[in-house]
Amino acid sequence: MSEKDRNTEEKIIQAAEKVFIERGMDGARMQQIADEAGINKALLHYYYRSKAKLFAIVFKTAFKTFMPNLLGAFKGDDDFFTKLRNFINTYLGIIEKNPHIPSFVLHEISHESDRLIMMLNELNINIDFIFEQVIDEIEKGHIRPIDPKHFFLNVVSLCIFPVVAKPMVLGILFKGDEKAYHQMMGERKTQVADFIIHSIKI
Amino acid sequence: MSEKDRNTEEKIIQAAEKVFIERGMDGARMQQIADEAGINKALLHYYYRSKAKLFAIVFKTAFKTFMPNLLGAFKGDDDFFTKLRNFINTYLGIIEKNPHIPSFVLHEISHESDRLIMMLNELNINIDFIFEQVIDEIEKGHIRPIDPKHFFLNVVSLCIFPVVAKPMVLGILFKGDEKAYHQMMGERKTQVADFIIHSIKI
DNA sequence: GTCTATAAGGTGATAGAC
DNA sequence: GTCTATCACCTTATAGAC
């Protein structure tokens, strides 16, 4: 594969990412992707046979970003609360750098539960060990009794929702003030962790 | 307006709601809406001139469902915690009955922040009085110090996210078991309220 | 590998008969 | 009001020259 090829491939993927994430599969246009990449439609099909194939590549990458292997934060011998803070810090950091990924993934996957199940199997995600840690902490009397599934769902909800609903949050909570919104999002790492820990710590 | 008109109009709107909410503006097809309504495309355009106009009607209704006037839960003389529980109960109840509305609204609005701002102005939403109540409760020593905006955002996140991310939650937390997912969602009213109140109550 | 031109099929919207 | 037929346009995808 020549240098030129790699550059063009790269340019196409980057353009495709931008357009697909901005407009979704149905709203995206091959023409716009070509324009964004500085080439023409024919070349797009030369490299990636169809819109569907190109989308699949973009989606897969986005999915891995949305669902990174950050469960590692819960491995190791740290204090449970430390691990929790690490998880939240890492995840909010990723989301901060890729703020449009969550809504893209959630929207596109809402019609295609089959693909989701395949991807989940592929990534071999298993979070049972987190549930076990929660139960362990309850038994040790470190945290109050709480259903581990609700607990985990709460953590993730508090991290992801504010970016998925950015337009609403921006409009209602900040009356359109982008700067205020970003400042609030910056505070979120500590705010979310504090909120959760206050809720569960005995 | 004759009885027949009203029935056809009604049928069209219901069909449009189903298709638009399922596939989004870009993914929806007038043909599918016509089929769903048991009529043909021409009649669709006879009643509602264009796809855009029909979509606007559906979206507006969905938006009002997504953002109902449930701030009323925070008015009145009840205990703050009672009001909070009422808010969560009411909102989760609405979401339970319209589980596809949130992701539809959030997705469609992500490209059209102009329309959003207009709608928000139209609905004249003002939640400052909730922030004041939070500050009041802090000063009275009923709840710990917390930024009211973060607090409110947390409440809403915990309510909405689990339905927006249903496919993910279903796949990861419940390995595809729909029944288990619905049972969990049923527990959510008390779980969310308890989680929040544990976090803020002194 | 990259381009222009064009095919092939779909989609929103309208004309016109009933 | 409701239908069939059709237009005009758009979009993906390919053919073929360079």
Coordinates of C-alpha atoms (C1' of nucleotides) in Angstrom, one line a residue:
Chain A
M1 CA 0.0 0.0 0.0
S2 CA 1.5 3.3 -1.1
E3 CA 1.8 6.4 0.8
K4 CA -0.7 8.1 -1.4
D5 CA -3.2 5.3 -0.8
R6 CA -2.9 5.6 2.9
N7 CA -3.4 9.4 2.7
T8 CA -6.5 9.1 0.6
E9 CA -7.9 6.3 2.7
E10 CA -7.2 8.3 5.8
K11 CA -8.8 11.4 4.4
I12 CA -11.9 9.5 3.4
I13 CA -12.3 7.9 6.8
Q14 CA -11.9 11.2 8.6
A15 CA -14.4 12.9 6.2
A16 CA -16.8 10.0 6.6
E17 CA -16.5 10.2 10.4
K18 CA -17.3 13.8 10.4
V19 CA -20.3 13.6 8.1
F20 CA -21.8 10.4 9.4
I21 CA -21.5 11.5 13.0
E22 CA -23.0 14.9 12.1
R23 CA -25.9 13.7 10.0
G24 CA -26.4 10.1 10.8
M25 CA -26.5 7.2 8.3
D26 CA -29.7 8.3 6.6
G27 CA -28.8 12.0 6.5
A28 CA -25.3 11.6 5.3
R29 CA -24.5 12.0 1.6
M30 CA -21.6 10.4 -0.3
Q31 CA -21.2 13.7 -2.1
Q32 CA -20.6 15.6 1.1
I33 CA -18.1 13.0 2.3
A34 CA -16.3 13.3 -1.1
D35 CA -16.3 17.1 -0.8
E36 CA -15.0 16.9 2.7
A37 CA -12.2 14.6 1.7
G38 CA -11.4 16.7 -1.3
I39 CA -12.1 14.0 -3.9
N40 CA -15.0 12.8 -5.9
K41 CA -17.7 10.2 -5.4
A42 CA -16.3 7.7 -7.7
L43 CA -13.1 7.5 -5.7
L44 CA -15.1 6.9 -2.6
H45 CA -16.6 3.8 -4.1
Y46 CA -13.2 2.7 -5.4
Y47 CA -11.9 2.6 -1.9
Y48 CA -15.0 1.5 0.1
R49 CA -17.5 -0.2 -2.2
S50 CA -20.7 1.2 -0.7
K51 CA -22.1 3.7 1.7
A52 CA -23.1 0.8 4.0
K53 CA -19.5 -0.5 4.2
L54 CA -18.1 2.9 4.8
F55 CA -20.6 3.5 7.5
A56 CA -19.9 0.2 9.2
I57 CA -16.2 1.1 9.6
V58 CA -17.1 4.5 11.0
F59 CA -19.7 3.1 13.3
K60 CA -17.4 0.4 14.7
T61 CA -14.7 2.9 15.6
A62 CA -17.3 5.1 17.2
F63 CA -18.7 2.2 19.1
K64 CA -15.3 1.3 20.6
T65 CA -14.9 4.9 21.7
F66 CA -18.3 5.0 23.3
M67 CA -17.6 1.7 25.0
P68 CA -13.9 1.7 25.7
N69 CA -12.2 -1.0 27.8
L70 CA -12.3 1.3 30.8
L71 CA -13.6 -1.4 33.0
G72 CA -10.0 -1.8 33.8
A73 CA -10.5 1.1 36.2
F74 CA -12.3 -1.3 38.4
K75 CA -9.5 -3.8 38.4
G76 CA -6.5 -3.6 40.8
D77 CA -6.3 -3.2 44.5
D78 CA -7.3 0.4 45.0
D79 CA -10.0 1.5 47.3
F80 CA -13.4 1.1 45.8
F81 CA -14.1 4.8 45.9
T82 CA -10.7 5.5 44.2
K83 CA -11.6 3.1 41.5
L84 CA -15.0 4.7 41.1
R85 CA -13.4 8.2 40.7
N86 CA -10.9 6.8 38.2
F87 CA -13.7 5.3 36.1
I88 CA -15.6 8.6 36.1
N89 CA -12.5 10.6 35.3
T90 CA -11.5 8.4 32.5
Y91 CA -14.9 8.1 30.9
L92 CA -15.7 11.8 31.2
G93 CA -12.3 12.5 29.7
I94 CA -13.1 10.4 26.7
I95 CA -16.5 11.9 26.3
E96 CA -15.1 15.4 26.5
K97 CA -12.8 14.6 23.6
N98 CA -15.5 13.0 21.5
P99 CA -18.7 14.7 22.5
H100 CA -20.7 13.7 19.5
I101 CA -20.0 10.0 19.6
P102 CA -22.6 9.0 22.3
S103 CA -25.6 10.4 20.6
F104 CA -24.4 9.0 17.2
V105 CA -24.0 5.5 18.6
L106 CA -27.2 5.5 20.6
H107 CA -29.2 6.8 17.6
E108 CA -27.8 4.4 15.0
I109 CA -28.0 1.4 17.3
S110 CA -31.6 2.0 18.2
H111 CA -32.8 0.4 15.0
E112 CA -30.2 -2.3 14.7
S113 CA -30.2 -4.3 17.9
D114 CA -28.8 -7.3 16.0
R115 CA -25.6 -5.6 15.1
L116 CA -25.3 -4.4 18.7
I117 CA -25.5 -7.9 20.1
M118 CA -22.8 -9.0 17.6
M119 CA -20.5 -6.2 18.6
L120 CA -21.1 -6.8 22.3
N121 CA -20.2 -10.4 21.9
E122 CA -17.1 -9.4 19.9
L123 CA -15.9 -7.1 22.5
N124 CA -16.7 -9.7 25.1
I125 CA -17.8 -7.3 27.7
N126 CA -18.5 -8.6 31.1
I127 CA -19.2 -6.4 34.0
D128 CA -20.2 -9.0 36.6
F129 CA -17.0 -8.5 38.5
I130 CA -18.0 -4.9 39.1
F131 CA -21.4 -6.1 40.5
E132 CA -19.4 -8.4 42.8
Q133 CA -17.3 -5.6 44.1
V134 CA -20.4 -3.5 44.8
I135 CA -21.9 -6.4 46.8
D136 CA -18.6 -6.9 48.5
E137 CA -18.5 -3.3 49.6
I138 CA -22.0 -3.6 50.9
E139 CA -21.2 -6.7 52.9
K140 CA -18.1 -4.9 54.3
G141 CA -20.3 -2.1 55.4
H142 CA -18.5 0.5 53.3
I143 CA -21.6 1.4 51.3
R144 CA -25.3 1.2 51.9
P145 CA -27.3 -1.6 50.3
I146 CA -28.0 -0.9 46.7
D147 CA -28.9 -2.9 43.6
P148 CA -25.6 -3.1 41.7
K149 CA -27.3 -2.8 38.3
H150 CA -29.1 0.3 39.3
F151 CA -25.9 1.6 40.8
F152 CA -23.9 1.1 37.6
L153 CA -26.6 2.4 35.4
N154 CA -26.7 5.6 37.6
V155 CA -23.0 6.1 37.2
V156 CA -23.1 5.8 33.4
S157 CA -26.3 7.9 33.1
L158 CA -24.7 10.8 35.0
C159 CA -21.7 10.7 32.7
I160 CA -23.3 10.3 29.3
F161 CA -26.6 12.1 29.4
P162 CA -25.4 15.7 29.7
V163 CA -23.6 15.4 26.4
V164 CA -26.3 13.5 24.6
A165 CA -28.8 16.2 25.7
K166 CA -26.4 19.1 25.2
P167 CA -28.8 21.2 23.1
M168 CA -31.5 20.9 25.8
V169 CA -29.1 21.5 28.7
L170 CA -27.6 24.4 26.9
G171 CA -31.0 25.9 26.1
I172 CA -32.8 25.4 29.4
L173 CA -30.1 25.5 32.0
F174 CA -27.8 28.0 30.4
K175 CA -30.1 30.0 28.0
G176 CA -27.7 29.3 25.1
D177 CA -24.5 30.3 26.9
E178 CA -21.9 27.9 25.5
K179 CA -19.2 29.0 27.8
A180 CA -21.2 28.4 30.9
Y181 CA -22.2 25.0 29.6
H182 CA -18.5 24.0 29.1
Q183 CA -17.6 25.3 32.5
M184 CA -20.3 23.2 34.0
M185 CA -19.1 20.1 32.1
G186 CA -15.6 20.8 33.4
E187 CA -16.8 20.6 36.9
R188 CA -18.7 17.4 36.2
K189 CA -15.9 15.0 37.0
T190 CA -15.8 15.9 40.7
Q191 CA -19.5 16.7 40.9
V192 CA -20.6 13.3 39.6
A193 CA -18.2 11.4 41.7
D194 CA -19.2 13.4 44.8
F195 CA -22.8 13.0 44.1
I196 CA -22.5 9.2 43.8
I197 CA -20.2 8.7 46.7
H198 CA -22.4 10.9 49.0
S199 CA -25.3 8.6 48.0
I200 CA -23.7 5.3 48.8
K201 CA -20.9 5.9 51.4
I202 CA -21.9 5.0 54.9
Chain B
M1 CA -64.7 19.4 9.2
S2 CA -66.5 16.1 8.5
E3 CA -66.2 13.0 10.6
K4 CA -64.4 11.3 7.7
D5 CA -61.8 14.1 7.5
R6 CA -61.0 13.9 11.2
N7 CA -60.6 10.2 11.0
T8 CA -58.2 10.4 8.1
E9 CA -56.3 13.2 9.6
E10 CA -56.0 11.3 12.8
K11 CA -54.9 8.2 11.0
I12 CA -52.2 10.1 9.2
I13 CA -50.9 11.7 12.3
Q14 CA -50.7 8.4 14.2
A15 CA -49.0 6.8 11.3
A16 CA -46.6 9.7 10.9
E17 CA -45.8 9.6 14.6
K18 CA -45.0 5.9 14.4
V19 CA -42.8 6.1 11.3
F20 CA -41.0 9.4 12.2
I21 CA -40.2 8.3 15.7
E22 CA -39.1 4.9 14.5
R23 CA -36.9 6.1 11.6
G24 CA -36.3 9.8 12.2
M25 CA -36.9 12.6 9.7
D26 CA -34.3 11.4 7.2
G27 CA -35.1 7.7 7.5
A28 CA -38.9 8.1 7.3
R29 CA -40.6 7.6 3.9
M30 CA -43.9 9.2 2.9
Q31 CA -44.8 5.9 1.3
Q32 CA -44.4 4.0 4.6
I33 CA -46.5 6.6 6.4
A34 CA -49.2 6.2 3.7
D35 CA -49.1 2.4 4.0
E36 CA -49.3 2.6 7.8
A37 CA -52.3 4.9 7.5
G38 CA -54.0 2.7 4.9
I39 CA -54.1 5.4 2.3
N40 CA -51.8 6.6 -0.6
K41 CA -49.1 9.2 -0.8
A42 CA -51.2 11.7 -2.7
L43 CA -53.7 11.9 0.1
L44 CA -50.9 12.5 2.5
H45 CA -49.9 15.6 0.6
Y46 CA -53.5 16.6 0.2
Y47 CA -53.8 16.9 4.0
Y48 CA -50.3 17.9 5.0
R49 CA -48.6 19.7 2.1
S50 CA -45.1 18.4 2.6
K51 CA -43.0 15.9 4.6
A52 CA -41.5 18.8 6.5
K53 CA -44.8 20.1 7.6
L54 CA -46.0 16.7 8.7
F55 CA -42.8 16.2 10.6
A56 CA -43.1 19.6 12.3
I57 CA -46.4 18.6 13.7
V58 CA -45.2 15.2 15.0
F59 CA -42.0 16.7 16.4
K60 CA -43.9 19.4 18.3
T61 CA -46.1 16.9 20.0
A62 CA -43.2 14.8 20.9
F63 CA -41.3 17.7 22.2
K64 CA -44.2 18.6 24.6
T65 CA -44.3 15.0 25.8
F66 CA -40.5 15.0 26.4
M67 CA -40.7 18.3 28.2
P68 CA -44.1 18.4 29.9
N69 CA -45.1 21.0 32.3
L70 CA -44.2 18.8 35.2
L71 CA -42.3 21.6 36.9
G72 CA -45.6 22.0 38.7
A73 CA -44.4 19.1 40.9
F74 CA -42.1 21.6 42.5
K75 CA -44.8 24.1 43.2
G76 CA -47.0 23.9 46.3
D77 CA -46.2 23.6 49.9
D78 CA -45.1 20.0 50.2
D79 CA -41.8 18.9 51.7
F80 CA -38.9 19.3 49.2
F81 CA -38.3 15.6 49.3
T82 CA -41.9 14.9 48.6
K83 CA -41.9 17.2 45.7
L84 CA -38.8 15.6 44.3
R85 CA -40.4 12.2 44.5
N86 CA -43.5 13.5 42.8
F87 CA -41.4 14.9 40.0
I88 CA -39.5 11.7 39.5
N89 CA -42.7 9.6 39.7
T90 CA -44.5 11.8 37.2
Y91 CA -41.7 12.0 34.7
L92 CA -40.8 8.4 34.8
G93 CA -44.4 7.6 34.3
I94 CA -44.6 9.7 31.2
I95 CA -41.4 8.2 29.8
E96 CA -42.7 4.7 30.6
K97 CA -45.7 5.4 28.4
N98 CA -43.7 7.0 25.6
P99 CA -40.3 5.3 25.7
H100 CA -39.2 6.3 22.2
I101 CA -39.9 10.0 22.5
P102 CA -36.7 11.0 24.3
S103 CA -34.2 9.6 21.8
F104 CA -36.3 10.9 18.9
V105 CA -36.4 14.4 20.3
L106 CA -32.8 14.4 21.3
H107 CA -31.6 13.2 17.9
E108 CA -33.7 15.5 15.8
I109 CA -32.9 18.5 17.8
S110 CA -29.2 17.9 17.7
H111 CA -28.9 19.5 14.2
E112 CA -31.5 22.2 14.7
S113 CA -30.6 24.3 17.7
D114 CA -32.5 27.2 16.2
R115 CA -35.8 25.4 16.3
L116 CA -35.1 24.3 19.8
I117 CA -34.5 27.8 21.1
M118 CA -37.8 28.9 19.5
M119 CA -39.7 26.1 21.1
L120 CA -38.2 26.8 24.5
N121 CA -39.2 30.4 24.2
E122 CA -42.7 29.4 23.2
L123 CA -43.1 27.1 26.1
N124 CA -41.6 29.8 28.3
I125 CA -39.8 27.4 30.5
N126 CA -38.2 28.8 33.6
I127 CA -36.7 26.6 36.3
D128 CA -35.0 29.2 38.3
F129 CA -37.6 28.7 41.1
I130 CA -36.4 25.1 41.5
F131 CA -32.8 26.3 41.9
E132 CA -34.0 28.8 44.5
Q133 CA -35.7 25.9 46.4
V134 CA -32.5 23.9 46.3
I135 CA -30.5 26.8 47.7
D136 CA -33.2 27.4 50.3
E137 CA -33.0 23.7 51.5
I138 CA -29.2 24.1 51.7
E139 CA -29.5 27.2 53.8
K140 CA -32.1 25.5 56.1
G141 CA -29.6 22.6 56.5
H142 CA -32.0 20.1 55.0
I143 CA -29.6 19.1 52.3
R144 CA -25.9 19.3 51.8
P145 CA -24.4 22.1 49.7
I146 CA -24.7 21.2 46.0
D147 CA -24.7 23.2 42.8
P148 CA -28.4 23.4 41.8
K149 CA -27.7 23.1 38.1
H150 CA -25.7 19.9 38.6
F151 CA -28.4 18.6 41.0
F152 CA -31.2 19.2 38.5
L153 CA -29.2 17.7 35.6
N154 CA -28.5 14.7 37.7
V155 CA -32.2 14.1 38.4
V156 CA -33.1 14.3 34.8
S157 CA -30.1 12.2 33.6
L158 CA -31.1 9.4 36.0
C159 CA -34.7 9.5 34.6
I160 CA -34.1 9.7 30.9
F161 CA -30.8 8.0 30.1
P162 CA -31.9 4.4 30.7
V163 CA -34.6 4.6 28.0
V164 CA -32.5 6.5 25.5
A165 CA -29.8 3.8 25.9
K166 CA -32.2 0.9 26.2
P167 CA -30.5 -1.2 23.6
M168 CA -27.1 -0.8 25.3
V169 CA -28.6 -1.4 28.8
L170 CA -30.5 -4.4 27.6
G171 CA -27.5 -5.9 25.9
I172 CA -24.9 -5.3 28.5
L173 CA -26.7 -5.4 31.8
F174 CA -29.4 -7.9 30.9
K175 CA -27.9 -9.9 28.1
G176 CA -31.0 -9.3 25.9
D177 CA -33.5 -10.3 28.5
E178 CA -36.4 -7.8 27.8
K179 CA -38.4 -8.9 30.8
A180 CA -35.5 -8.3 33.2
Y181 CA -35.0 -4.9 31.7
H182 CA -38.6 -3.9 32.2
Q183 CA -38.6 -5.1 35.7
M184 CA -35.6 -3.0 36.4
M185 CA -37.3 0.0 34.8
G186 CA -40.3 -0.6 37.1
E187 CA -38.1 -0.4 40.2
R188 CA -36.5 2.8 38.9
K189 CA -39.0 5.3 40.4
T190 CA -38.0 4.4 43.9
Q191 CA -34.4 3.6 43.1
V192 CA -33.7 6.9 41.5
A193 CA -35.5 8.9 44.2
D194 CA -33.7 7.0 46.9
F195 CA -30.3 7.4 45.2
I196 CA -30.8 11.1 45.0
I197 CA -32.1 11.7 48.4
H198 CA -29.4 9.6 50.0
S199 CA -26.9 11.8 48.2
I200 CA -28.3 15.2 49.3
K201 CA -30.1 14.6 52.6
I202 CA -28.3 15.6 55.7
Chain C
dG1 C1' -5.4 5.9 -8.6
dT2 C1' -8.4 9.6 -10.1
dC3 C1' -11.5 11.7 -13.0
dT4 C1' -16.1 12.8 -15.9
dA5 C1' -20.3 11.1 -17.4
dT6 C1' -24.1 8.3 -16.8
dA7 C1' -26.9 4.6 -15.4
dA8 C1' -30.5 2.7 -12.3
dG9 C1' -33.5 3.2 -8.8
dG10 C1' -35.8 5.7 -5.3
dT11 C1' -38.5 9.8 -3.2
dG12 C1' -41.3 13.9 -2.6
dA13 C1' -44.7 16.1 -4.8
dT14 C1' -48.4 17.2 -8.3
dA15 C1' -51.9 16.5 -12.2
dG16 C1' -56.1 15.0 -13.3
dA17 C1' -59.9 11.5 -13.3
dC18 C1' -63.6 10.0 -10.5
Chain D
dG1 C1' -61.8 13.2 -0.6
dT2 C1' -59.5 9.7 -2.7
dC3 C1' -57.3 7.4 -6.2
dT4 C1' -53.7 6.2 -10.4
dA5 C1' -50.1 7.9 -13.1
dT6 C1' -46.4 10.6 -13.6
dC7 C1' -42.9 14.3 -13.1
dA8 C1' -38.7 16.2 -11.5
dC9 C1' -35.2 15.7 -8.8
dC10 C1' -31.8 13.4 -5.9
dT11 C1' -28.6 9.6 -4.6
dT12 C1' -25.9 5.6 -4.8
dA13 C1' -23.2 3.2 -7.7
dT14 C1' -20.7 2.0 -12.0
dA15 C1' -18.4 2.5 -16.8
dG16 C1' -14.8 3.9 -19.1
dA17 C1' -11.1 7.4 -20.4
dC18 C1' -6.7 9.0 -18.7

